[in-house]
mmCIF file of C-alpha atoms in Angstrom:
data_model
loop_
_atom_site.group_PDB
_atom_site.id
_atom_site.type_symbol
_atom_site.label_atom_id
_atom_site.label_comp_id
_atom_site.label_asym_id
_atom_site.label_seq_id
_atom_site.Cartn_x
_atom_site.Cartn_y
_atom_site.Cartn_z
ATOM 1 C CA MET A 1 108.747 103.947 88.299
ATOM 2 C CA LEU A 2 105.466 103.882 86.399
ATOM 3 C CA GLU A 3 105.493 102.411 82.904
ATOM 4 C CA GLN A 4 102.560 103.092 80.556
ATOM 5 C CA GLN A 5 101.680 101.707 77.131
ATOM 6 C CA CYS A 6 98.555 101.806 74.951
ATOM 7 C CA SER A 7 97.569 99.971 71.781
ATOM 8 C CA LEU A 8 96.213 103.222 70.290
ATOM 9 C CA ASP A 9 99.834 104.316 69.782
ATOM 10 C CA LEU A 10 100.298 101.496 67.252
ATOM 11 C CA PRO A 11 98.917 100.725 63.790
ATOM 12 C CA VAL A 12 95.654 98.784 64.017
ATOM 13 C CA SER A 13 97.182 95.714 62.412
ATOM 14 C CA ASP A 14 99.900 95.490 65.092
ATOM 15 C CA ARG A 15 97.783 95.957 68.205
ATOM 16 C CA PHE A 16 96.716 92.413 68.989
ATOM 17 C CA ASP A 17 100.185 90.930 68.459
ATOM 18 C CA TRP A 18 101.652 93.716 70.596
ATOM 19 C CA TRP A 19 99.236 92.845 73.393
ATOM 20 C CA CYS A 20 100.052 89.115 73.224
ATOM 21 C CA ASP A 21 103.776 89.835 73.408
ATOM 22 C CA LEU A 22 103.353 92.311 76.256
ATOM 23 C CA ALA A 23 101.107 89.983 78.271
ATOM 24 C CA ALA A 24 103.570 87.119 77.828
ATOM 25 C CA GLN A 25 106.466 89.276 78.983
ATOM 26 C CA GLU A 26 104.906 91.235 81.845
ATOM 27 C CA VAL A 27 102.222 88.799 83.037
ATOM 28 C CA VAL A 28 102.548 85.189 81.899
ATOM 29 C CA PRO A 29 102.597 83.380 78.520
ATOM 30 C CA THR A 30 99.134 82.185 77.467
ATOM 31 C CA PHE A 31 97.271 81.355 74.274
ATOM 32 C CA VAL A 32 95.013 84.340 73.606
ATOM 33 C CA HIS A 33 91.887 84.619 71.462
ATOM 34 C CA SER A 34 89.684 87.673 70.933
ATOM 35 C CA THR A 35 86.784 88.681 68.706
ATOM 36 C CA HIS A 36 88.497 92.087 68.537
ATOM 37 C CA ARG A 37 91.660 90.714 67.000
ATOM 38 C CA SER A 38 91.442 93.151 64.063
ATOM 39 C CA ASP A 39 90.967 96.260 66.255
ATOM 40 C CA PHE A 40 92.143 95.232 69.709
ATOM 41 C CA TYR A 41 92.303 97.874 72.440
ATOM 42 C CA ALA A 42 94.506 97.594 75.504
ATOM 43 C CA ALA A 43 96.168 100.033 77.892
ATOM 44 C CA VAL A 44 98.707 99.096 80.570
ATOM 45 C CA LYS A 45 100.155 100.830 83.628
ATOM 46 C CA LEU A 46 102.924 98.919 85.392
ATOM 47 C CA LEU A 47 104.446 99.782 88.762
ATOM 48 C CA ARG A 48 107.329 97.679 90.082
ATOM 49 C CA PHE A 49 107.950 97.636 93.821
ATOM 50 C CA GLY A 50 110.800 95.176 94.165
ATOM 51 C CA SER A 51 110.001 91.507 93.833
ATOM 52 C CA ALA A 52 106.278 92.340 93.525
ATOM 53 C CA SER A 53 104.531 94.460 90.904
ATOM 54 C CA VAL A 54 101.073 95.912 90.340
ATOM 55 C CA THR A 55 99.601 96.390 86.874
ATOM 56 C CA GLU A 56 96.458 98.179 85.734
ATOM 57 C CA LEU A 57 95.056 96.492 82.630
ATOM 58 C CA GLU A 58 92.294 97.746 80.346
ATOM 59 C CA PHE A 59 91.420 95.519 77.396
ATOM 60 C CA ASP A 60 88.741 94.261 75.066
ATOM 61 C CA ASP A 61 87.110 90.873 75.524
ATOM 62 C CA MET A 62 89.452 87.928 75.166
ATOM 63 C CA GLU A 63 90.064 84.366 76.276
ATOM 64 C CA SER A 64 93.358 83.144 77.741
ATOM 65 C CA ARG A 65 94.578 79.572 78.237
ATOM 66 C CA ARG A 66 97.723 78.567 80.075
ATOM 67 C CA THR A 67 98.582 75.003 79.192
ATOM 68 C CA PRO A 68 101.030 72.434 80.622
ATOM 69 C CA ARG A 69 103.173 72.948 77.516
ATOM 70 C CA LEU A 70 103.471 76.698 78.173
ATOM 71 C CA ILE A 71 104.250 76.041 81.834
ATOM 72 C CA ARG A 72 107.084 73.657 80.919
ATOM 73 C CA HIS A 73 108.449 76.229 78.484
ATOM 74 C CA SER A 74 108.218 79.223 80.805
ATOM 75 C CA ASP A 75 107.074 79.559 84.400
ATOM 76 C CA PRO A 76 107.844 82.718 86.411
ATOM 77 C CA GLU A 77 106.594 80.852 89.538
ATOM 78 C CA ARG A 78 104.348 83.652 90.739
ATOM 79 C CA TRP A 79 101.028 84.099 92.448
ATOM 80 C CA MET A 80 98.751 86.489 90.574
ATOM 81 C CA LEU A 81 95.942 88.265 92.400
ATOM 82 C CA THR A 82 93.419 90.099 90.224
ATOM 83 C CA LEU A 83 91.045 92.861 91.310
ATOM 84 C CA VAL A 84 88.060 93.302 88.992
ATOM 85 C CA SER A 85 87.188 97.005 88.874
ATOM 86 C CA ARG A 86 85.169 97.191 85.635
ATOM 87 C CA GLY A 87 83.511 94.588 83.430
ATOM 88 C CA SER A 88 83.134 90.895 84.114
ATOM 89 C CA MET A 89 85.176 87.744 83.753
ATOM 90 C CA TRP A 90 85.518 84.133 84.824
ATOM 91 C CA VAL A 91 88.504 81.948 85.603
ATOM 92 C CA GLU A 92 89.010 78.191 86.029
ATOM 93 C CA GLN A 93 91.940 76.536 87.770
ATOM 94 C CA SER A 94 92.427 73.342 89.773
ATOM 95 C CA ARG A 95 88.806 72.265 89.197
ATOM 96 C CA SER A 96 87.479 75.524 90.604
ATOM 97 C CA ARG A 97 85.610 78.170 88.652
ATOM 98 C CA ALA A 98 85.233 81.766 89.804
ATOM 99 C CA GLU A 99 82.952 84.441 88.388
ATOM 100 C CA PRO A 100 84.100 87.424 90.486
ATOM 101 C CA SER A 101 81.842 90.425 90.958
ATOM 102 C CA LEU A 102 83.051 94.008 90.756
ATOM 103 C CA GLY A 103 85.488 94.662 93.584
ATOM 104 C CA ASP A 104 86.277 90.980 94.126
ATOM 105 C CA LEU A 105 89.774 89.531 94.198
ATOM 106 C CA VAL A 106 90.707 86.216 92.593
ATOM 107 C CA LEU A 107 93.976 84.268 92.836
ATOM 108 C CA TYR A 108 95.861 82.427 90.043
ATOM 109 C CA ASP A 109 98.881 80.112 90.171
ATOM 110 C CA THR A 110 101.252 80.467 87.179
ATOM 111 C CA SER A 111 102.606 76.954 87.775
ATOM 112 C CA ARG A 112 99.277 75.254 87.039
ATOM 113 C CA PRO A 113 97.069 75.377 83.951
ATOM 114 C CA PHE A 114 94.217 77.863 83.959
ATOM 115 C CA GLN A 115 91.675 79.344 81.610
ATOM 116 C CA SER A 116 90.021 82.738 81.865
ATOM 117 C CA GLN A 117 87.741 84.913 79.785
ATOM 118 C CA ILE A 118 87.010 88.627 79.760
ATOM 119 C CA LEU A 119 83.392 89.045 78.696
ATOM 120 C CA ASP A 120 82.242 91.676 76.203
ATOM 121 C CA ARG A 121 79.982 94.196 77.952
ATOM 122 C CA GLY A 122 80.397 97.052 75.487
ATOM 123 C CA VAL A 123 83.314 98.743 77.289
ATOM 124 C CA PRO A 124 86.873 97.561 77.959
ATOM 125 C CA CYS A 125 87.336 95.552 81.127
ATOM 126 C CA ARG A 126 89.605 96.969 83.830
ATOM 127 C CA THR A 127 91.549 94.839 86.266
ATOM 128 C CA VAL A 128 94.373 95.507 88.706
ATOM 129 C CA LEU A 129 96.873 92.666 88.880
ATOM 130 C CA LEU A 130 99.260 92.037 91.774
ATOM 131 C CA GLN A 131 102.114 89.630 91.018
ATOM 132 C CA VAL A 132 104.208 88.168 93.835
ATOM 133 C CA PRO A 133 106.967 85.521 93.588
ATOM 134 C CA ARG A 134 105.953 82.213 95.141
ATOM 135 C CA LYS A 135 108.930 82.188 97.509
ATOM 136 C CA ALA A 136 108.196 85.724 98.754
ATOM 137 C CA LEU A 137 104.943 84.857 100.523
ATOM 138 C CA PRO A 138 105.491 83.474 104.060
ATOM 139 C CA LEU A 139 102.728 80.880 103.726
ATOM 140 C CA PRO A 140 102.765 77.179 102.768
ATOM 141 C CA GLU A 141 101.869 76.629 99.127
ATOM 142 C CA GLN A 142 98.997 74.334 100.048
ATOM 143 C CA VAL A 143 97.307 77.231 101.845
ATOM 144 C CA LEU A 144 97.368 79.387 98.725
ATOM 145 C CA ARG A 145 96.606 76.582 96.287
ATOM 146 C CA SER A 146 93.404 75.884 98.165
ATOM 147 C CA ARG A 147 92.302 79.461 97.434
ATOM 148 C CA VAL A 148 92.862 79.672 93.654
ATOM 149 C CA ALA A 149 89.872 80.538 91.467
ATOM 150 C CA GLN A 150 87.732 81.471 94.454
ATOM 151 C CA PRO A 151 86.391 85.029 94.696
ATOM 152 C CA VAL A 152 87.389 87.050 97.752
ATOM 153 C CA ARG A 153 85.129 89.949 98.733
ATOM 154 C CA SER A 154 86.985 93.178 99.409
ATOM 155 C CA THR A 155 84.415 95.017 101.512
ATOM 156 C CA SER A 156 86.287 94.743 104.826
ATOM 157 C CA GLY A 157 89.435 93.639 106.602
ATOM 158 C CA ALA A 158 92.735 92.907 104.904
ATOM 159 C CA ALA A 159 91.033 92.502 101.498
ATOM 160 C CA ALA A 160 89.626 96.038 101.617
ATOM 161 C CA LEU A 161 92.971 97.421 102.786
ATOM 162 C CA LEU A 162 94.850 95.596 100.033
ATOM 163 C CA CYS A 163 92.488 96.911 97.340
ATOM 164 C CA ARG A 164 92.859 100.487 98.585
ATOM 165 C CA PHE A 165 96.618 100.028 98.657
ATOM 166 C CA LEU A 166 96.750 98.786 95.050
ATOM 167 C CA GLU A 167 94.512 101.542 93.708
ATOM 168 C CA GLY A 168 96.348 104.163 95.751
ATOM 169 C CA ALA A 169 99.747 102.960 94.565
ATOM 170 C CA LEU A 170 98.680 103.332 90.940
ATOM 171 C CA GLU A 171 97.110 106.726 91.610
ATOM 172 C CA HIS A 172 100.305 108.100 93.157
ATOM 173 C CA ALA A 173 102.775 106.035 91.127
ATOM 174 C CA LYS A 174 104.288 109.050 89.340
ATOM 175 C CA THR A 175 105.328 110.609 92.651
ATOM 176 C CA LEU A 176 106.807 107.479 94.258
ATOM 177 C CA THR A 177 110.597 107.363 94.493
ATOM 178 C CA PRO A 178 112.593 104.158 93.859
ATOM 179 C CA ASP A 179 113.371 103.916 97.589
ATOM 180 C CA GLU A 180 109.686 104.245 98.467
ATOM 181 C CA CYS A 181 108.768 101.534 95.953
ATOM 182 C CA ALA A 182 111.380 99.228 97.445
ATOM 183 C CA ARG A 183 109.965 99.734 100.949
ATOM 184 C CA LEU A 184 106.401 99.201 99.731
ATOM 185 C CA ASP A 185 107.389 95.776 98.399
ATOM 186 C CA ALA A 186 107.339 94.275 101.893
ATOM 187 C CA VAL A 187 104.068 96.052 102.682
ATOM 188 C CA VAL A 188 102.114 94.692 99.727
ATOM 189 C CA ILE A 189 103.474 91.168 100.229
ATOM 190 C CA GLY A 190 102.531 91.364 103.895
ATOM 191 C CA LEU A 191 99.008 92.498 103.062
ATOM 192 C CA MET A 192 98.538 89.637 100.629
ATOM 193 C CA ALA A 193 99.892 87.128 103.149
ATOM 194 C CA THR A 194 97.609 88.484 105.857
ATOM 195 C CA LEU A 195 94.594 88.249 103.556
ATOM 196 C CA PHE A 196 95.063 84.578 102.736
ATOM 197 C CA ALA A 197 96.223 83.623 106.211
ATOM 198 C CA ALA A 198 92.996 85.078 107.572
ATOM 199 C CA THR A 199 90.797 83.285 105.032
ATOM 200 C CA SER A 200 92.630 80.015 105.680
ATOM 201 C CA ASP A 201 93.029 80.195 109.478
ATOM 202 C CA ALA A 202 96.794 80.311 109.053
ATOM 203 C CA GLY A 203 97.561 83.587 110.827
ATOM 204 C CA ASP A 204 100.138 81.984 113.144
ATOM 205 C CA LEU A 205 102.287 81.150 110.116
ATOM 206 C CA ILE A 206 103.010 84.797 109.315
ATOM 207 C CA PRO A 207 106.304 86.125 110.763
ATOM 208 C CA PRO A 208 105.885 88.723 113.548
ATOM 209 C CA GLN A 209 107.699 91.411 111.525
ATOM 210 C CA THR A 210 105.240 90.986 108.662
ATOM 211 C CA ARG A 211 102.276 91.175 111.025
ATOM 212 C CA GLN A 212 103.666 94.420 112.459
ATOM 213 C CA ARG A 213 104.020 95.994 109.006
ATOM 214 C CA VAL A 214 100.481 95.032 108.088
ATOM 215 C CA LEU A 215 99.124 96.284 111.414
ATOM 216 C CA LEU A 216 100.828 99.628 110.805
ATOM 217 C CA GLN A 217 99.171 99.906 107.390
ATOM 218 C CA GLN A 218 95.794 99.062 108.929
ATOM 219 C CA VAL A 219 96.288 101.699 111.597
ATOM 220 C CA LYS A 220 97.286 104.318 109.021
ATOM 221 C CA ALA A 221 94.297 103.474 106.842
ATOM 222 C CA PHE A 222 91.991 103.888 109.828
ATOM 223 C CA ALA A 223 93.540 107.234 110.722
ATOM 224 C CA LEU A 224 93.283 108.507 107.146
ATOM 225 C CA GLY A 225 89.629 107.548 107.077
ATOM 226 C CA HIS A 226 88.913 109.518 110.279
ATOM 227 C CA LEU A 227 90.951 112.681 109.758
ATOM 228 C CA HIS A 228 87.740 114.688 109.737
ATOM 229 C CA ASP A 229 86.880 113.528 113.261
ATOM 230 C CA PRO A 230 88.263 115.935 115.889
ATOM 231 C CA ARG A 231 88.144 113.063 118.400
ATOM 232 C CA LEU A 232 90.806 111.131 116.471
ATOM 233 C CA SER A 233 93.598 110.329 118.910
ATOM 234 C CA PRO A 234 96.081 107.572 119.778
ATOM 235 C CA THR A 235 93.598 106.219 122.315
ATOM 236 C CA LEU A 236 90.785 106.012 119.757
ATOM 237 C CA ILE A 237 93.049 104.351 117.184
ATOM 238 C CA ALA A 238 94.421 101.838 119.691
ATOM 239 C CA GLU A 239 90.952 100.873 120.903
ATOM 240 C CA ALA A 240 89.728 100.378 117.329
ATOM 241 C CA HIS A 241 92.548 97.898 116.694
ATOM 242 C CA HIS A 242 92.483 96.180 120.101
ATOM 243 C CA ILE A 243 96.049 97.162 120.971
ATOM 244 C CA SER A 244 97.541 99.305 123.709
ATOM 245 C CA VAL A 245 98.466 102.946 123.170
ATOM 246 C CA ARG A 246 102.043 101.990 124.021
ATOM 247 C CA GLN A 247 102.080 99.376 121.246
ATOM 248 C CA LEU A 248 100.638 101.936 118.830
ATOM 249 C CA HIS A 249 103.438 104.386 119.619
ATOM 250 C CA ARG A 250 106.025 101.634 119.086
ATOM 251 C CA LEU A 251 104.618 100.957 115.617
ATOM 252 C CA PHE A 252 105.060 104.583 114.591
ATOM 253 C CA HIS A 253 108.423 104.891 116.326
ATOM 254 C CA GLN A 254 109.783 102.417 113.764
ATOM 255 C CA GLU A 255 108.730 104.905 111.068
ATOM 256 C CA GLY A 256 110.531 107.760 112.805
ATOM 257 C CA VAL A 257 107.328 109.738 113.434
ATOM 258 C CA SER A 258 104.874 110.038 116.308
ATOM 259 C CA VAL A 259 101.192 109.207 116.000
ATOM 260 C CA GLY A 260 100.265 112.842 116.599
ATOM 261 C CA ASP A 261 102.718 114.099 113.983
ATOM 262 C CA PHE A 262 101.353 111.652 111.434
ATOM 263 C CA ILE A 263 97.739 112.730 112.024
ATOM 264 C CA ARG A 264 98.599 116.434 112.014
ATOM 265 C CA GLY A 265 100.724 116.127 108.869
ATOM 266 C CA GLN A 266 98.015 114.282 106.959
ATOM 267 C CA ARG A 267 95.369 116.803 108.036
ATOM 268 C CA LEU A 268 97.549 119.722 107.000
ATOM 269 C CA GLU A 269 98.232 118.214 103.575
ATOM 270 C CA ARG A 270 94.504 117.886 102.944
ATOM 271 C CA CYS A 271 93.858 121.430 104.134
ATOM 272 C CA ARG A 272 96.647 122.666 101.881
ATOM 273 C CA ALA A 273 95.113 120.889 98.888
ATOM 274 C CA ASP A 274 91.609 122.158 99.663
ATOM 275 C CA LEU A 275 92.795 125.750 99.998
ATOM 276 C CA ALA A 276 94.401 125.508 96.569
ATOM 277 C CA ASP A 277 91.278 124.000 94.996
ATOM 278 C CA PRO A 278 89.272 126.672 93.094
ATOM 279 C CA ARG A 279 86.126 124.586 93.484
ATOM 280 C CA LEU A 280 86.265 125.217 97.254
ATOM 281 C CA ILE A 281 86.871 128.965 97.066
ATOM 282 C CA ASN A 282 83.551 129.737 98.769
ATOM 283 C CA ARG A 283 84.579 127.867 101.910
ATOM 284 C CA THR A 284 86.237 129.997 104.535
ATOM 285 C CA VAL A 285 89.724 129.148 105.750
ATOM 286 C CA ALA A 286 88.302 128.238 109.151
ATOM 287 C CA ASN A 287 85.760 125.929 107.510
ATOM 288 C CA VAL A 288 88.490 124.149 105.583
ATOM 289 C CA GLY A 289 90.421 123.602 108.788
ATOM 290 C CA ALA A 290 87.354 122.332 110.635
ATOM 291 C CA ARG A 291 86.627 119.954 107.769
ATOM 292 C CA TRP A 292 89.881 118.141 108.567
ATOM 293 C CA GLY A 293 89.673 118.158 112.354
ATOM 294 C CA PHE A 294 91.061 121.586 113.274
ATOM 295 C CA GLN A 295 88.177 122.919 115.346
ATOM 296 C CA ASP A 296 90.088 125.963 116.650
ATOM 297 C CA ALA A 297 90.800 128.464 113.849
ATOM 298 C CA ALA A 298 93.690 130.046 115.762
ATOM 299 C CA VAL A 299 95.368 126.670 116.293
ATOM 300 C CA PHE A 300 94.862 125.809 112.633
ATOM 301 C CA ASN A 301 96.445 129.084 111.548
ATOM 302 C CA ARG A 302 99.429 128.550 113.863
ATOM 303 C CA VAL A 303 100.234 124.940 112.920
ATOM 304 C CA PHE A 304 99.729 125.638 109.205
ATOM 305 C CA LYS A 305 102.182 128.549 109.318
ATOM 306 C CA ALA A 306 104.657 126.450 111.306
ATOM 307 C CA ALA A 307 104.499 123.695 108.675
ATOM 308 C CA TYR A 308 104.520 125.762 105.476
ATOM 309 C CA GLY A 309 105.935 129.146 106.450
ATOM 310 C CA ILE A 310 102.824 131.162 105.583
ATOM 311 C CA PRO A 311 99.306 131.386 107.038
ATOM 312 C CA PRO A 312 96.569 129.332 105.346
ATOM 313 C CA GLY A 313 94.852 132.447 103.979
ATOM 314 C CA GLU A 314 98.058 133.580 102.302
ATOM 315 C CA HIS A 315 98.525 130.121 100.801
ATOM 316 C CA ARG A 316 95.040 130.373 99.289
ATOM 317 C CA ARG A 317 95.757 133.826 97.855
ATOM 318 C CA ARG A 318 98.996 132.637 96.268
ATOM 319 C CA CYS A 319 97.241 129.675 94.677
ATOM 320 C CA SER A 320 94.332 131.842 93.458
ATOM 321 C CA PRO A 321 95.807 135.274 92.707
ATOM 322 C CA THR A 322 92.654 136.460 90.934
ATOM 323 C CA GLN A 323 90.448 135.650 93.933
ATOM 324 C CA PRO A 324 89.834 138.143 96.740
ATOM 325 C CA GLY A 325 91.316 137.160 100.073
ATOM 326 C CA LEU A 326 88.963 135.328 102.407
#
């Protein structure tokens, strides 16, 4: 379930104290200082999976310090992985200092002192924070501790997949059911473990089941990124991931769906959305189908009707009753 809060809903005089209390409760207790103390802005979106959670944070410039005293008083014993999506910041921990660029990831350890600062660039900073219990990650602590306060680029591999997962989870949070969130808990933990195992040459330490879950997410991400390509097939997907077609089918069998059904279902959902979009009204039905890999208009019409009970043209007319049929 998505939880949302914003400082603008409070009196100005209460906003900074509200933020400090919220950060201590939902993130980790720190000493906080800000030049915007008298008019502090912050907005929070929190999505809980199970043991892990992802939080979107927008806030004015501030400085945070987590001291040994605060750690002794309260330590949730979590790893915190931050994605910087707007603004700039720096963080210091364990004699390392990171100044992540936009799109970078940076790791914190709640059980050790750290200091961080969000820099004032005229607009609120935006970060996406993944929190995972220490015991949930199937990696030795020394592997992760060696990676704190070191930027991780998210332009490829497991880092890119993890970033897309976090942003996508927040985007679709309102439609996720409790059961879906519970299942996604293992996925996000597996992605994080894969990321740091890869950057630390510790891939053999990840349990086979976790590697399979992560591989499935990588395969799905690849398929979603190539839905427009009519050549997309199990063979193409398997070759791109250096696995056999048989292994690919086994991955999807665990989900209770075939590779072909997954691709067709995702293509149809995108066609359905495009046909309902008034901005795309000038595109023919056949063009919409071809855009998502259905090169044969008759096949597109047949599979769409089989999935939704009406032809694609009728779906468009029902969504845009004032528009002439195309």
